[in-house]
XYZ file of N, CA and C in Angstrom:
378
model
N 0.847 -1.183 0.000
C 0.000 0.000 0.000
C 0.888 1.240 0.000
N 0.728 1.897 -0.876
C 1.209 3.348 -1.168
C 0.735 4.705 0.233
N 2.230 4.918 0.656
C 1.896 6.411 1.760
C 1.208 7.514 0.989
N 0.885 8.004 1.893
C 0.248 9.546 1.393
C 1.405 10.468 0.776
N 2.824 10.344 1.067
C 3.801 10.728 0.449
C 4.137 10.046 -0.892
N 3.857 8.992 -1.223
C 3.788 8.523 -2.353
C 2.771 8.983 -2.982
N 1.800 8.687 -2.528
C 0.396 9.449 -3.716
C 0.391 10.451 -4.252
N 1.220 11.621 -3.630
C 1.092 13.213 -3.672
C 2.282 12.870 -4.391
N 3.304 12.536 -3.980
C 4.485 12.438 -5.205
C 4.008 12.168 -6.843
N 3.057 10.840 -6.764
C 2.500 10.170 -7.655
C 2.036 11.386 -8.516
N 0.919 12.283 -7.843
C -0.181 13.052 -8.419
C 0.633 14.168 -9.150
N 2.014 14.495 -7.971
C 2.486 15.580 -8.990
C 3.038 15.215 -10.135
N 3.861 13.673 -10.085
C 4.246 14.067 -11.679
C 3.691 13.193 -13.222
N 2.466 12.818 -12.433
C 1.383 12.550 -13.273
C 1.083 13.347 -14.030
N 0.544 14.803 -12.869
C -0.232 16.071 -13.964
C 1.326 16.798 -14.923
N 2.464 16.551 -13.837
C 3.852 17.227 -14.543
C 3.367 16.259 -15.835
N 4.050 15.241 -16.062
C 4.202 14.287 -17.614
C 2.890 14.808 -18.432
N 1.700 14.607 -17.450
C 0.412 15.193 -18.782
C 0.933 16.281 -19.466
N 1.082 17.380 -18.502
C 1.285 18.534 -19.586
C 2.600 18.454 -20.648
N 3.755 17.527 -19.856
C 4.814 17.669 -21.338
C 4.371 16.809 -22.310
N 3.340 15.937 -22.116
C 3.205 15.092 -23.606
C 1.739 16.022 -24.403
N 1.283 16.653 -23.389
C 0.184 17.557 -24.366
C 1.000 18.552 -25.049
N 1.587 19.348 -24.242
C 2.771 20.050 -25.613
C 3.867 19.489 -26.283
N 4.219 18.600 -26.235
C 5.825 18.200 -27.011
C 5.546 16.831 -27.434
N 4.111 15.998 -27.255
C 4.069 14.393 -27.451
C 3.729 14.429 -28.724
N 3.862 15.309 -29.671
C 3.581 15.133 -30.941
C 4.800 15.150 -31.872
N 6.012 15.463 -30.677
C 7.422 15.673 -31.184
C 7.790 13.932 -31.368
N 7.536 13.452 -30.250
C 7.521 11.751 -30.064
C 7.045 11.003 -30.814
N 5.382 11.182 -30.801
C 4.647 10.590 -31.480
C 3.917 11.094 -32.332
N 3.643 11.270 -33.520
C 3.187 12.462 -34.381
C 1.432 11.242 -34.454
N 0.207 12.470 -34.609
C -0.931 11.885 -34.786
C -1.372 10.672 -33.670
N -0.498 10.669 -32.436
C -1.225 9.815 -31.240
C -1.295 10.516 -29.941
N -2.402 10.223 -29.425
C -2.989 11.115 -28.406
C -2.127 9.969 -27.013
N -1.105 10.935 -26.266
C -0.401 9.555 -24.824
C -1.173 10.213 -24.093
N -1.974 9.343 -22.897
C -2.287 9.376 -21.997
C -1.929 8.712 -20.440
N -1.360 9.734 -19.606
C -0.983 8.592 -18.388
C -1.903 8.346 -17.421
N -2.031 7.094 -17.552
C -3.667 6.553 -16.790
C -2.655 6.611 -15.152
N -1.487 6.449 -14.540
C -1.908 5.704 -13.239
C -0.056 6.018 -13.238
N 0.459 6.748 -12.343
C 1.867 6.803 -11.968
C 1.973 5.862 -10.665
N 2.873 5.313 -10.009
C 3.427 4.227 -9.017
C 4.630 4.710 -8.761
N 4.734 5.105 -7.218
C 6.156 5.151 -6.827
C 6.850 4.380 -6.047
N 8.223 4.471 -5.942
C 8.704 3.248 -4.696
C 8.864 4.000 -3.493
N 9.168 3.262 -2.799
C 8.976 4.085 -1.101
C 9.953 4.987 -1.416
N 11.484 5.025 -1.814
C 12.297 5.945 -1.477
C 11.922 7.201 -2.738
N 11.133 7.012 -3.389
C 10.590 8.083 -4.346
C 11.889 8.025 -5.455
N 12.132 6.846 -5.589
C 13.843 6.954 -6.818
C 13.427 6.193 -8.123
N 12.003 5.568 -8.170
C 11.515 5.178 -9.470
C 9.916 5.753 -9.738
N 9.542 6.294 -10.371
C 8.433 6.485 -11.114
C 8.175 5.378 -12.164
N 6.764 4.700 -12.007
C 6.376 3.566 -12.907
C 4.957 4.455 -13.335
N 5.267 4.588 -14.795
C 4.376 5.565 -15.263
C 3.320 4.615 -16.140
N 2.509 4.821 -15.814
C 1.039 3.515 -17.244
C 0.744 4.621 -18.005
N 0.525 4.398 -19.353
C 0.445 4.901 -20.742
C -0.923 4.252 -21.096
N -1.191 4.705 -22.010
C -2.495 4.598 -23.137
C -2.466 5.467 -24.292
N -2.378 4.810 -25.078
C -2.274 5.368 -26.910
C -3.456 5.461 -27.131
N -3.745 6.541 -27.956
C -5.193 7.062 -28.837
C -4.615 7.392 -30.252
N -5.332 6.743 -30.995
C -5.047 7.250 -32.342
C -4.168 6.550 -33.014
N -2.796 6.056 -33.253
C -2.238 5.181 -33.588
C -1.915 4.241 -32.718
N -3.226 3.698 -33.029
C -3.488 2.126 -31.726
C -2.647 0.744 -33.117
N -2.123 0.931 -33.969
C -1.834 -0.340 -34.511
C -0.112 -1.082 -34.012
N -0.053 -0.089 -33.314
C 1.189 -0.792 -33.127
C 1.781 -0.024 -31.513
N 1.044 -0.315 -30.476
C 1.425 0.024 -28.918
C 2.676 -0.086 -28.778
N 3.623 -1.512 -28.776
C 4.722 -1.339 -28.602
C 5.741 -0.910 -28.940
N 5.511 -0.562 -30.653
C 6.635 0.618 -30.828
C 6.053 1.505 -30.476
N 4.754 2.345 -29.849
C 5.093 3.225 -29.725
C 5.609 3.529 -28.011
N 5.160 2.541 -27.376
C 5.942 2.770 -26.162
C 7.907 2.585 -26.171
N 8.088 1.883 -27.176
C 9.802 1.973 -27.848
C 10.074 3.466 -27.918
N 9.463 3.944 -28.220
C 9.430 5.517 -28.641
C 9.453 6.191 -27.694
N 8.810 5.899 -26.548
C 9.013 7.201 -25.305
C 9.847 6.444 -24.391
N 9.851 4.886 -24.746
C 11.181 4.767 -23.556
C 12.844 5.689 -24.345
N 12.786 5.602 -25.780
C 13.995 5.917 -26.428
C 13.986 7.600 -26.102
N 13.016 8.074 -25.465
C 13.244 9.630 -25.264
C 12.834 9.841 -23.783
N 13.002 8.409 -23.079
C 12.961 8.662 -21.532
C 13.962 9.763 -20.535
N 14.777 9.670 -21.102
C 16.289 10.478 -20.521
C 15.226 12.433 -20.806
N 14.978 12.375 -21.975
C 14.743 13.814 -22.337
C 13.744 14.528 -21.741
N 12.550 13.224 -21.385
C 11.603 13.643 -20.565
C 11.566 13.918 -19.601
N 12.789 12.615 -18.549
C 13.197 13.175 -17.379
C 13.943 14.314 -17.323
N 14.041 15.241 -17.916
C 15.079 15.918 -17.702
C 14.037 16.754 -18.420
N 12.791 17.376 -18.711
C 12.025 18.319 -18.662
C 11.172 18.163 -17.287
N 10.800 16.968 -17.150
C 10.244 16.924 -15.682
C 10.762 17.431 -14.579
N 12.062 17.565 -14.428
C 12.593 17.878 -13.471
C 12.608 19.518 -13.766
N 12.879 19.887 -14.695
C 12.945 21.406 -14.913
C 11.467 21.845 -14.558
N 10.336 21.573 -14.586
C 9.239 21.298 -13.542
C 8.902 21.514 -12.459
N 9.350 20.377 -11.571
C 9.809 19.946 -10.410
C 10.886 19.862 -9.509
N 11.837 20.644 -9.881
C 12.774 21.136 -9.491
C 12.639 21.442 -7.923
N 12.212 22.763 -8.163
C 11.783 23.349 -7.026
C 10.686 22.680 -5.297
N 9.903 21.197 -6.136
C 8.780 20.864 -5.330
C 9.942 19.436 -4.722
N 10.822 18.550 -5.045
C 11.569 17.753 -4.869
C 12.949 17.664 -4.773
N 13.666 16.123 -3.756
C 14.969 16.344 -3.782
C 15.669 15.996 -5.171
N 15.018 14.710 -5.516
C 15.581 13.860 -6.466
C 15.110 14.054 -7.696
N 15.018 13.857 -8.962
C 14.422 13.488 -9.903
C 14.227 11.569 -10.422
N 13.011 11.371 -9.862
C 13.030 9.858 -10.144
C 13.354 9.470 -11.599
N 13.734 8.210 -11.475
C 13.756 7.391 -12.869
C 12.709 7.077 -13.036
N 12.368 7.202 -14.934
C 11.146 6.984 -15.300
C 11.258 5.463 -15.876
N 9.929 4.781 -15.514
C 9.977 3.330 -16.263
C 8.586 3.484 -16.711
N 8.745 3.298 -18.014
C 6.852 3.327 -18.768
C 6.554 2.002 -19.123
N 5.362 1.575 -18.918
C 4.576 0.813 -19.238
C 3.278 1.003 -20.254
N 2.565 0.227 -20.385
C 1.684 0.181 -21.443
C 0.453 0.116 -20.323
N -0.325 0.373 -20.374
C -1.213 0.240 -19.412
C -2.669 -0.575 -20.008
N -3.080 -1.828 -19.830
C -3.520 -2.349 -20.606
C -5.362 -2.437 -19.759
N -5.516 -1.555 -19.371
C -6.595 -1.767 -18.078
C -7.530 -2.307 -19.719
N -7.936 -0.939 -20.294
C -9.227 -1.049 -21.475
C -9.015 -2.049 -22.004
N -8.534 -2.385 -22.535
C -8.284 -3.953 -23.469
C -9.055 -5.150 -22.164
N -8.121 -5.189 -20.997
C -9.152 -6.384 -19.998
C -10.703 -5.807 -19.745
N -10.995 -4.698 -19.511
C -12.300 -4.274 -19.675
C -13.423 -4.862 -20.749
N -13.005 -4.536 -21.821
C -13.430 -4.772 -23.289
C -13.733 -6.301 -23.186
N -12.584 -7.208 -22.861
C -12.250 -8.836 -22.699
C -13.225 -8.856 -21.658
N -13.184 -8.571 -20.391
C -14.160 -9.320 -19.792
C -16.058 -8.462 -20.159
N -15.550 -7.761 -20.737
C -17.584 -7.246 -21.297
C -17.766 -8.578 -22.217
N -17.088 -8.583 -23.038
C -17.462 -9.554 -24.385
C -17.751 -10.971 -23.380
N -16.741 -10.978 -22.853
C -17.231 -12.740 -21.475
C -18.920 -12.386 -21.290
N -18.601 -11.333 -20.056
C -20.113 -10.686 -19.510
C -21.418 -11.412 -21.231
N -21.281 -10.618 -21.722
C -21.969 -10.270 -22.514
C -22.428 -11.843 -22.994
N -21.285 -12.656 -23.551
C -21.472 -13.784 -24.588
C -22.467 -14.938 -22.885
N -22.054 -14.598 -21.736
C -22.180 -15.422 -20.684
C -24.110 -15.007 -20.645
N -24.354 -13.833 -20.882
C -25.988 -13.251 -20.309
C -26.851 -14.040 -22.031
N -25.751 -13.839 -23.110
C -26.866 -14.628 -24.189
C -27.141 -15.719 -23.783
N -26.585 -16.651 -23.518
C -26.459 -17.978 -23.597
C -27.887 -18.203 -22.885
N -28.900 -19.488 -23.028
C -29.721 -19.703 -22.349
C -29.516 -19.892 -21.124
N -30.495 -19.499 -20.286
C -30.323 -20.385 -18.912
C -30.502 -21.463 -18.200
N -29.828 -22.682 -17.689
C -30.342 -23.810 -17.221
C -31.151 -23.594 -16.258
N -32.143 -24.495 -16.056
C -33.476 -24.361 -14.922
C -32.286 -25.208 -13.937
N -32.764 -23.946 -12.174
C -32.485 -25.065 -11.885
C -32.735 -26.492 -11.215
N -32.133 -27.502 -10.997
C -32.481 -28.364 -10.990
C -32.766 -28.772 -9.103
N -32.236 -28.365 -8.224
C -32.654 -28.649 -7.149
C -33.935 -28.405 -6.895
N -34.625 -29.250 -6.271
C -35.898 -29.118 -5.888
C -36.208 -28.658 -4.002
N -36.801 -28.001 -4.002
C -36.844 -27.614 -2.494
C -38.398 -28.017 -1.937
């Protein structure tokens, strides 16, 4: 379970990364919308585990997460120009793909194919 010092760490450089990929994520990724669903820190605040979500050029997720790990260094190093002032350290960034919607989607279609199906009567008698 994450401290309240982690969360608030979390929150700040959640909204920090939103705003550098709303201005400069088109430098990265041209025509895809990044979204960071969910930042994770470690207790000593020395890794940031950042979850991603692609909009728009959904055909190929893992290069495009190839793509912001290959400009991880550059990002950290606008983040911190940021955050400078609010922290000691500048964490290391590790991105992930964040795959929540895809299991969503997977278990509706279950849901869904499970409510067509007829229903067996059942059979205990009381």
């Amino acid at each position: 379970m994450e401290s309240k010092r982690q969360q608030k760490f979390a929150g700040v450089i959640q909204e920090d990364l939103a705003a550098i990929f709303q201005r400069e994520g088109m430098n990265y990724l041209p025509n895809t919308l990044v979204t960071i669903t969910k930042v994770r820190v470690t207790p000593d605040l020395a890794i940031a585990r950042i979850f991603l979500s692609f909009f728009g050029n959904t055909t190929n997720v893992q290069q495009s997460l190839q793509t912001i790990k290959l400009h991880a260094s550059e990002i950290r190093y606008k983040l911190g120009a940021r955050i400078k002032d609010q922290v000691r350290i500048i964490p290391q960034l590790e991105f992930f793909v964040d795959d929540t919607s895809e299991y969503v989607e997977r278990m509706d279609k279950i849901f869904d194919k499970i409510s067509k199906e007829e229903r067996q009567p059942d059979t205990e008698a009381e």
